[in-house]
Amino acid sequence: MATLIFLVVVSAILIGLAVGAAYFKKETARLPSSDSKYAGSLPSISSLPAFSWQSIRPTQFRPFKRIYHITMALQSTSPDDLIVIDQDYKDRIELRRDVIANNKDTIMGVLYEDDGFTPQAASKDVVDEIYEYLMSSYLPARFPTIFTKEPSGDGKTSVLYNRIMGSRFPCAPPLDPLEAFRILGETVEDDLFILKEEDTTSTVEGGPEYPSTSHRVVAFLCCFPSGFDPKAKLGLLLKDVHKPVPSYDKIGPSMERFFSKLEAGKSAKRLNRQWSVQTHTNLFTPTGNHIHEGEAYEDDADVDIDTARFRVECQTITRLPQTRGVLFSFKTYLFPIKEIKAEGMGPSLADAVEGLKSGNAPGMWTYKGGVRWGKSMCAYLRG
């Protein structure tokens, strides 16, 4: 009798597995295999099948050193790390929706064929490539607990369903690249600058000679700028984008050469030494965080420590294989100054703030606003 029961149970399990497999095959067949002409052109991604975004604390970056030196600070990274999601994701995406709705002309832009540049500078092809890669391949593969591909209403294409935000967006790019950026801005919290390489005249800008090729910003989505107007960067060459940055020419030529040599499908990470301290909690700060040449400022202003934040970017540089464009993306982190002091790192940060006056880029002390908040901030950090 026991043997008979065992056989019945085993048979039921096998039948259930067969039915389940047939159902899975049927449901999978309902989804188009790919909406992307770029499918398979970028590296495969390791999936995180048990990923729980609410349990992931933002990485606690503390990249400050006693003396400030402007460096490239590049290191190779896995394509898996192109997009990072943590417990701040929902709040950040809601904020980005508001920023996009109220500042669309400031935070996104693209070059079209009739914008006065070479036809090759037009951006739709590179915007399409990164859009399709993220929406059709990367996000559902990397974060299946958050993003799922579903059939659209007509059953011919797919949409990407975001379980956290409740949104559904097409996996294939819209005709308008600005609409593609709006969707990406409401899906990932990384800011995106896309560049294309072109021939230029070799120049010397007060330092090493720049190479005869450069990279031009042809499209951008930047909801969280720090001390610069993103739309003013559209159409500029890489070296001109960074003109306001003190001593950038010390690394500018090397940065151009690195961009040129970056292989398709490869990524590099830069934990930006361009960290800053700000006296408020805002992520969208196109003005105020930096002091530019000729700009008036107040020396040694008092700082509200409750709102003061340490700001840092984790940047990623990726070569797109089909268009050969370069994706420069970054995720912004804000940490309360009180938190850093509570960790026992107050004196170290104070030394780093004062170290902005020395090193190989002494102009950083003024540029980063140390002349305004440095004295008050360092007194608190050492107190």
Tab-separated table of C-alpha atoms in Angstrom:
chain	number	residue	atom	x	y	z
A	1	MET	CA	0.000	0.000	0.000
A	2	ALA	CA	2.805	2.408	0.911
A	3	THR	CA	4.492	1.620	-2.397
A	4	LEU	CA	1.287	2.391	-4.292
A	5	ILE	CA	0.884	5.730	-2.506
A	6	PHE	CA	4.503	6.594	-3.259
A	7	LEU	CA	4.019	5.842	-6.965
A	8	VAL	CA	0.855	7.940	-7.082
A	9	VAL	CA	2.660	10.886	-5.453
A	10	VAL	CA	5.630	10.607	-7.803
A	11	SER	CA	3.310	10.424	-10.806
A	12	ALA	CA	1.457	13.531	-9.651
A	13	ILE	CA	4.727	15.422	-9.227
A	14	LEU	CA	5.930	14.418	-12.686
A	15	ILE	CA	2.623	15.419	-14.266
A	16	GLY	CA	2.765	18.753	-12.427
A	17	LEU	CA	6.292	19.410	-13.638
A	18	ALA	CA	5.328	18.558	-17.201
A	19	VAL	CA	2.308	20.860	-17.105
A	20	GLY	CA	4.386	23.622	-15.526
A	21	ALA	CA	7.096	23.286	-18.153
A	22	ALA	CA	4.536	23.410	-20.943
A	23	TYR	CA	2.935	26.504	-19.399
A	24	PHE	CA	6.311	28.220	-18.975
A	25	LYS	CA	7.192	27.440	-22.588
A	26	LYS	CA	3.850	28.840	-23.729
A	27	GLU	CA	4.169	32.013	-21.650
A	28	THR	CA	7.755	32.570	-22.756
A	29	ALA	CA	6.741	32.159	-26.378
A	30	ARG	CA	4.253	35.002	-25.949
A	31	LEU	CA	7.108	37.459	-25.469
A	32	PRO	CA	9.073	38.585	-28.512
A	33	SER	CA	12.594	37.201	-28.224
A	34	SER	CA	13.970	40.724	-28.594
A	35	ASP	CA	12.809	44.178	-29.591
A	36	SER	CA	16.369	45.297	-30.089
A	37	LYS	CA	18.546	45.330	-33.162
A	38	TYR	CA	21.438	45.573	-30.680
A	39	ALA	CA	20.595	42.282	-28.942
A	40	GLY	CA	23.709	40.347	-28.028
A	41	SER	CA	26.089	43.142	-28.948
A	42	LEU	CA	26.915	44.055	-25.354
A	43	PRO	CA	28.295	41.766	-22.633
A	44	SER	CA	26.066	39.229	-20.928
A	45	ILE	CA	24.926	40.190	-17.452
A	46	SER	CA	24.922	38.173	-14.226
A	47	SER	CA	21.406	37.963	-12.831
A	48	LEU	CA	20.454	38.743	-9.216
A	49	PRO	CA	17.409	36.447	-8.823
A	50	ALA	CA	16.984	37.067	-5.078
A	51	PHE	CA	17.765	40.810	-5.117
A	52	SER	CA	15.954	42.759	-2.371
A	53	TRP	CA	16.410	46.465	-3.066
A	54	GLN	CA	15.042	47.600	0.306
A	55	SER	CA	17.816	45.755	2.146
A	56	ILE	CA	20.688	47.290	0.156
A	57	ARG	CA	22.295	50.223	1.911
A	58	PRO	CA	23.972	52.811	-0.345
A	59	THR	CA	27.713	52.197	-0.593
A	60	GLN	CA	29.476	54.390	1.965
A	61	PHE	CA	32.077	56.110	-0.188
A	62	ARG	CA	34.741	58.175	1.619
A	63	PRO	CA	37.294	59.063	-1.107
A	64	PHE	CA	38.894	62.061	0.584
A	65	LYS	CA	42.638	62.337	1.225
A	66	ARG	CA	44.785	64.767	3.185
A	67	ILE	CA	46.170	66.503	0.083
A	68	TYR	CA	44.058	66.897	-3.026
A	69	HIS	CA	45.480	65.801	-6.376
A	70	ILE	CA	43.462	65.807	-9.577
A	71	THR	CA	43.917	62.369	-11.161
A	72	MET	CA	42.111	60.074	-13.579
A	73	ALA	CA	41.656	57.432	-10.829
A	74	LEU	CA	40.267	54.887	-13.305
A	75	GLN	CA	39.882	51.176	-12.695
A	76	SER	CA	38.316	48.382	-14.719
A	77	THR	CA	34.858	47.250	-13.687
A	78	SER	CA	32.334	44.600	-14.591
A	79	PRO	CA	29.443	45.449	-16.935
A	80	ASP	CA	27.261	44.100	-14.132
A	81	ASP	CA	27.931	47.315	-12.230
A	82	LEU	CA	26.679	49.726	-14.887
A	83	ILE	CA	23.481	50.343	-12.895
A	84	VAL	CA	23.394	50.119	-9.096
A	85	ILE	CA	20.107	49.964	-7.181
A	86	ASP	CA	19.751	50.391	-3.425
A	87	GLN	CA	17.146	51.331	-0.817
A	88	ASP	CA	17.081	54.957	-2.006
A	89	TYR	CA	15.797	53.918	-5.443
A	90	LYS	CA	12.084	54.695	-5.045
A	91	ASP	CA	12.636	58.120	-3.463
A	92	ARG	CA	15.248	59.029	-6.078
A	93	ILE	CA	13.033	58.033	-9.017
A	94	GLU	CA	10.117	60.025	-7.594
A	95	LEU	CA	12.434	63.027	-7.270
A	96	ARG	CA	13.681	62.565	-10.826
A	97	ARG	CA	10.096	62.569	-12.094
A	98	ASP	CA	9.563	65.961	-10.465
A	99	VAL	CA	12.864	67.335	-11.769
A	100	ILE	CA	12.053	66.207	-15.313
A	101	ALA	CA	8.539	67.666	-15.168
A	102	ASN	CA	9.770	71.072	-13.983
A	103	ASN	CA	13.211	71.396	-15.636
A	104	LYS	CA	13.022	69.423	-18.873
A	105	ASP	CA	14.956	71.964	-20.960
A	106	THR	CA	17.792	72.029	-18.424
A	107	ILE	CA	18.257	68.358	-17.661
A	108	MET	CA	18.059	66.680	-21.065
A	109	GLY	CA	19.183	67.468	-24.585
A	110	VAL	CA	20.220	65.857	-27.869
A	111	LEU	CA	21.942	66.919	-31.076
A	112	TYR	CA	19.980	66.537	-34.297
A	113	GLU	CA	21.383	66.354	-37.826
A	114	ASP	CA	20.488	70.003	-38.535
A	115	ASP	CA	22.071	71.452	-35.370
A	116	GLY	CA	25.162	72.778	-37.169
A	117	PHE	CA	27.554	69.940	-36.345
A	118	THR	CA	28.711	67.126	-38.601
A	119	PRO	CA	25.968	64.602	-39.480
A	120	GLN	CA	27.922	62.017	-37.487
A	121	ALA	CA	27.319	64.067	-34.333
A	122	ALA	CA	23.566	63.398	-34.433
A	123	SER	CA	22.622	61.465	-31.329
A	124	LYS	CA	19.561	59.334	-32.082
A	125	ASP	CA	21.530	56.188	-32.926
A	126	VAL	CA	23.493	56.225	-29.659
A	127	VAL	CA	20.437	57.108	-27.572
A	128	ASP	CA	18.582	54.212	-29.210
A	129	GLU	CA	21.446	51.827	-28.477
A	130	ILE	CA	21.702	52.591	-24.780
A	131	TYR	CA	17.909	52.726	-24.384
A	132	GLU	CA	17.385	49.308	-25.964
A	133	TYR	CA	20.250	47.773	-24.034
A	134	LEU	CA	18.977	48.985	-20.665
A	135	MET	CA	15.253	48.473	-21.208
A	136	SER	CA	15.286	45.260	-23.246
A	137	SER	CA	18.362	43.445	-21.941
A	138	TYR	CA	20.248	44.792	-18.944
A	139	LEU	CA	17.534	45.709	-16.423
A	140	PRO	CA	15.307	42.610	-16.751
A	141	ALA	CA	18.379	40.352	-16.794
A	142	ARG	CA	20.208	41.975	-13.880
A	143	PHE	CA	17.229	42.765	-11.621
A	144	PRO	CA	14.442	40.247	-12.385
A	145	THR	CA	12.760	40.907	-9.022
A	146	ILE	CA	12.173	44.520	-10.118
A	147	PHE	CA	11.954	44.553	-13.917
A	148	THR	CA	9.972	42.130	-16.070
A	149	LYS	CA	9.380	42.095	-19.815
A	150	GLU	CA	5.728	41.696	-20.744
A	151	PRO	CA	3.882	41.588	-24.073
A	152	SER	CA	2.399	44.908	-25.127
A	153	GLY	CA	-1.262	45.312	-25.942
A	154	ASP	CA	-0.802	44.267	-29.558
A	155	GLY	CA	1.314	41.254	-28.586
A	156	LYS	CA	3.947	42.171	-31.159
A	157	THR	CA	6.369	44.069	-28.939
A	158	SER	CA	7.379	44.101	-25.280
A	159	VAL	CA	7.096	46.551	-22.431
A	160	LEU	CA	9.257	46.699	-19.315
A	161	TYR	CA	7.254	46.504	-16.097
A	162	ASN	CA	8.799	48.160	-13.028
A	163	ARG	CA	7.386	46.511	-9.899
A	164	ILE	CA	8.623	49.255	-7.569
A	165	MET	CA	7.237	52.220	-9.489
A	166	GLY	CA	4.308	50.449	-11.167
A	167	SER	CA	5.352	51.812	-14.564
A	168	ARG	CA	5.338	50.171	-17.983
A	169	PHE	CA	7.515	51.518	-20.781
A	170	PRO	CA	8.313	50.148	-24.258
A	171	CYS	CA	11.453	48.068	-24.623
A	172	ALA	CA	12.034	49.563	-28.075
A	173	PRO	CA	13.024	53.251	-28.176
A	174	PRO	CA	10.520	55.989	-29.013
A	175	LEU	CA	10.999	57.964	-32.220
A	176	ASP	CA	11.990	61.068	-30.239
A	177	PRO	CA	15.291	60.598	-28.336
A	178	LEU	CA	14.137	63.154	-25.745
A	179	GLU	CA	11.193	60.909	-24.928
A	180	ALA	CA	13.649	58.026	-24.603
A	181	PHE	CA	15.615	60.068	-22.065
A	182	ARG	CA	12.449	60.947	-20.138
A	183	ILE	CA	11.678	57.245	-19.793
A	184	LEU	CA	15.238	56.395	-18.752
A	185	GLY	CA	15.133	59.239	-16.231
A	186	GLU	CA	12.095	57.624	-14.616
A	187	THR	CA	13.652	54.157	-14.662
A	188	VAL	CA	17.278	54.496	-13.513
A	189	GLU	CA	18.779	57.022	-11.115
A	190	ASP	CA	22.080	57.318	-12.967
A	191	ASP	CA	22.725	60.436	-15.027
A	192	LEU	CA	23.879	59.837	-18.601
A	193	PHE	CA	26.139	61.769	-20.956
A	194	ILE	CA	26.750	60.309	-24.424
A	195	LEU	CA	29.797	61.302	-26.472
A	196	LYS	CA	31.018	60.605	-29.996
A	197	GLU	CA	34.609	60.660	-31.173
A	198	GLU	CA	35.666	62.983	-33.991
A	199	ASP	CA	38.824	64.364	-35.546
A	200	THR	CA	40.007	67.705	-34.186
A	201	THR	CA	43.128	69.848	-34.345
A	202	SER	CA	45.798	68.823	-31.860
A	203	THR	CA	46.105	71.552	-29.230
A	204	VAL	CA	48.053	72.502	-26.134
A	205	GLU	CA	45.982	74.042	-23.328
A	206	GLY	CA	48.650	75.090	-20.848
A	207	GLY	CA	49.789	71.528	-20.311
A	208	PRO	CA	50.394	68.287	-22.236
A	209	GLU	CA	49.292	68.200	-25.860
A	210	TYR	CA	45.777	66.996	-26.562
A	211	PRO	CA	45.436	64.218	-29.158
A	212	SER	CA	44.070	64.871	-32.650
A	213	THR	CA	40.764	63.200	-31.817
A	214	SER	CA	38.295	64.315	-29.196
A	215	HIS	CA	34.877	63.373	-27.895
A	216	ARG	CA	31.827	65.599	-28.251
A	217	VAL	CA	28.761	65.554	-25.988
A	218	VAL	CA	25.887	64.659	-28.325
A	219	ALA	CA	23.187	63.846	-25.764
A	220	PHE	CA	22.623	64.068	-22.022
A	221	LEU	CA	20.199	63.255	-19.237
A	222	CYS	CA	21.303	64.885	-15.989
A	223	CYS	CA	18.719	65.247	-13.219
A	224	PHE	CA	21.306	65.737	-10.463
A	225	PRO	CA	23.899	68.268	-11.703
A	226	SER	CA	26.262	69.745	-9.134
A	227	GLY	CA	27.221	73.347	-9.816
A	228	PHE	CA	26.842	73.337	-13.603
A	229	ASP	CA	24.105	73.826	-16.197
A	230	PRO	CA	23.852	70.543	-18.138
A	231	LYS	CA	22.364	72.113	-21.264
A	232	ALA	CA	25.450	74.345	-21.588
A	233	LYS	CA	27.561	71.190	-22.117
A	234	LEU	CA	25.641	69.909	-25.150
A	235	GLY	CA	27.776	70.041	-28.292
A	236	LEU	CA	31.027	70.721	-26.417
A	237	LEU	CA	34.218	68.706	-26.720
A	238	LEU	CA	35.333	66.863	-23.598
A	239	LYS	CA	38.108	69.354	-22.808
A	240	ASP	CA	35.677	72.279	-23.131
A	241	VAL	CA	33.129	70.586	-20.886
A	242	HIS	CA	35.758	70.655	-18.134
A	243	LYS	CA	37.152	74.149	-18.754
A	244	PRO	CA	35.806	75.528	-15.447
A	245	VAL	CA	37.555	72.747	-13.484
A	246	PRO	CA	40.907	73.972	-12.081
A	247	SER	CA	43.949	72.132	-13.473
A	248	TYR	CA	41.838	69.775	-15.621
A	249	ASP	CA	44.464	70.058	-18.369
A	250	LYS	CA	46.784	67.991	-16.182
A	251	ILE	CA	44.597	64.956	-16.959
A	252	GLY	CA	42.624	66.109	-20.032
A	253	PRO	CA	44.899	64.662	-22.748
A	254	SER	CA	45.184	61.339	-20.890
A	255	MET	CA	41.417	61.208	-20.482
A	256	GLU	CA	40.920	61.722	-24.229
A	257	ARG	CA	43.383	58.959	-25.048
A	258	PHE	CA	41.686	56.632	-22.589
A	259	PHE	CA	38.288	57.298	-24.148
A	260	SER	CA	39.732	56.550	-27.602
A	261	LYS	CA	41.327	53.263	-26.521
A	262	LEU	CA	38.325	51.968	-24.563
A	263	GLU	CA	37.189	48.738	-26.217
A	264	ALA	CA	33.618	48.063	-27.276
A	265	GLY	CA	31.551	46.505	-24.520
A	266	LYS	CA	34.185	47.347	-21.887
A	267	SER	CA	33.673	49.580	-18.865
A	268	ALA	CA	35.844	51.525	-16.467
A	269	LYS	CA	34.905	53.021	-13.128
A	270	ARG	CA	36.006	56.298	-11.625
A	271	LEU	CA	35.218	57.057	-8.006
A	272	ASN	CA	35.265	60.752	-8.637
A	273	ARG	CA	37.889	62.641	-6.676
A	274	GLN	CA	35.730	65.644	-7.500
A	275	TRP	CA	33.894	65.138	-4.220
A	276	SER	CA	32.377	68.197	-2.655
A	277	VAL	CA	30.716	69.485	0.473
A	278	GLN	CA	27.407	71.293	0.140
A	279	THR	CA	25.437	73.229	2.735
A	280	HIS	CA	22.008	71.887	1.699
A	281	THR	CA	20.281	68.594	0.902
A	282	ASN	CA	19.439	69.224	-2.762
A	283	LEU	CA	20.460	66.803	-5.496
A	284	PHE	CA	19.348	69.085	-8.344
A	285	THR	CA	21.861	71.942	-8.030
A	286	PRO	CA	22.735	73.483	-11.415
A	287	THR	CA	24.003	76.550	-9.544
A	288	GLY	CA	25.528	77.249	-6.160
A	289	ASN	CA	27.786	74.316	-5.324
A	290	HIS	CA	30.796	75.717	-7.203
A	291	ILE	CA	32.332	79.166	-7.435
A	292	HIS	CA	33.246	80.112	-10.982
A	293	GLU	CA	35.752	82.723	-12.104
A	294	GLY	CA	34.473	86.253	-11.477
A	295	GLU	CA	31.590	85.091	-9.286
A	296	ALA	CA	30.984	86.942	-6.000
A	297	TYR	CA	30.949	84.923	-2.789
A	298	GLU	CA	30.855	85.330	0.989
A	299	ASP	CA	33.952	84.364	2.968
A	300	ASP	CA	33.673	82.099	6.017
A	301	ALA	CA	29.877	81.865	6.120
A	302	ASP	CA	28.207	79.983	8.958
A	303	VAL	CA	27.022	76.493	8.025
A	304	ASP	CA	23.857	74.704	9.116
A	305	ILE	CA	25.357	71.333	9.986
A	306	ASP	CA	21.932	69.672	10.002
A	307	THR	CA	21.603	70.193	6.243
A	308	ALA	CA	25.287	69.954	5.254
A	309	ARG	CA	26.151	67.007	3.021
A	310	PHE	CA	29.211	65.243	1.620
A	311	ARG	CA	28.598	64.639	-2.090
A	312	VAL	CA	30.386	62.140	-4.307
A	313	GLU	CA	29.821	60.527	-7.700
A	314	CYS	CA	30.617	56.995	-8.803
A	315	GLN	CA	31.234	57.311	-12.541
A	316	THR	CA	31.249	54.625	-15.228
A	317	ILE	CA	32.620	54.929	-18.777
A	318	THR	CA	31.378	52.398	-21.351
A	319	ARG	CA	32.055	51.978	-25.076
A	320	LEU	CA	28.890	51.089	-27.031
A	321	PRO	CA	29.748	48.405	-29.609
A	322	GLN	CA	27.370	49.260	-32.457
A	323	THR	CA	27.554	53.064	-32.639
A	324	ARG	CA	30.993	53.323	-30.978
A	325	GLY	CA	29.594	56.046	-28.766
A	326	VAL	CA	30.884	56.477	-25.220
A	327	LEU	CA	28.427	56.388	-22.337
A	328	PHE	CA	29.566	58.442	-19.350
A	329	SER	CA	27.175	57.675	-16.499
A	330	PHE	CA	27.237	58.466	-12.814
A	331	LYS	CA	25.288	57.825	-9.645
A	332	THR	CA	25.316	60.576	-7.019
A	333	TYR	CA	25.593	59.890	-3.299
A	334	LEU	CA	24.820	62.320	-0.462
A	335	PHE	CA	25.960	61.667	3.111
A	336	PRO	CA	25.139	63.834	6.151
A	337	ILE	CA	28.218	65.561	7.537
A	338	LYS	CA	26.994	64.575	11.002
A	339	GLU	CA	27.144	60.932	9.943
A	340	ILE	CA	30.769	61.219	8.836
A	341	LYS	CA	31.728	62.839	12.130
A	342	ALA	CA	29.880	60.116	14.055
A	343	GLU	CA	32.005	57.533	12.237
A	344	GLY	CA	35.102	59.160	13.715
A	345	MET	CA	36.202	60.521	10.331
A	346	GLY	CA	35.599	64.193	11.099
A	347	PRO	CA	39.290	65.147	11.444
A	348	SER	CA	40.168	63.258	8.245
A	349	LEU	CA	37.521	65.123	6.258
A	350	ALA	CA	38.644	68.432	7.794
A	351	ASP	CA	42.216	67.698	6.687
A	352	ALA	CA	40.932	66.892	3.186
A	353	VAL	CA	38.935	70.125	3.025
A	354	GLU	CA	41.997	72.173	3.961
A	355	GLY	CA	44.052	70.012	1.583
A	356	LEU	CA	42.101	71.527	-1.317
A	357	LYS	CA	44.456	74.511	-1.018
A	358	SER	CA	47.496	72.366	-1.830
A	359	GLY	CA	48.306	69.470	-4.118
A	360	ASN	CA	48.386	69.832	-7.892
A	361	ALA	CA	45.109	71.786	-8.216
A	362	PRO	CA	45.118	74.586	-5.596
A	363	GLY	CA	42.257	76.345	-7.385
A	364	MET	CA	39.929	73.667	-6.026
A	365	TRP	CA	39.706	75.469	-2.665
A	366	THR	CA	37.770	78.316	-4.242
A	367	TYR	CA	36.071	76.281	-6.983
A	368	LYS	CA	34.534	73.828	-4.509
A	369	GLY	CA	33.394	76.639	-2.235
A	370	GLY	CA	35.851	76.030	0.598
A	371	VAL	CA	36.285	79.796	0.947
A	372	ARG	CA	32.611	79.979	1.934
A	373	TRP	CA	32.081	77.047	4.270
A	374	GLY	CA	35.571	75.647	4.974
A	375	LYS	CA	36.340	77.415	8.261
A	376	SER	CA	32.983	76.678	9.879
A	377	MET	CA	32.892	73.119	8.579
A	378	CYS	CA	36.396	72.207	9.749
A	379	ALA	CA	35.746	73.640	13.212
A	380	TYR	CA	32.706	71.384	13.535
A	381	LEU	CA	34.476	68.306	12.184
A	382	ARG	CA	37.347	68.682	14.645
A	383	GLY	CA	35.153	69.703	17.570
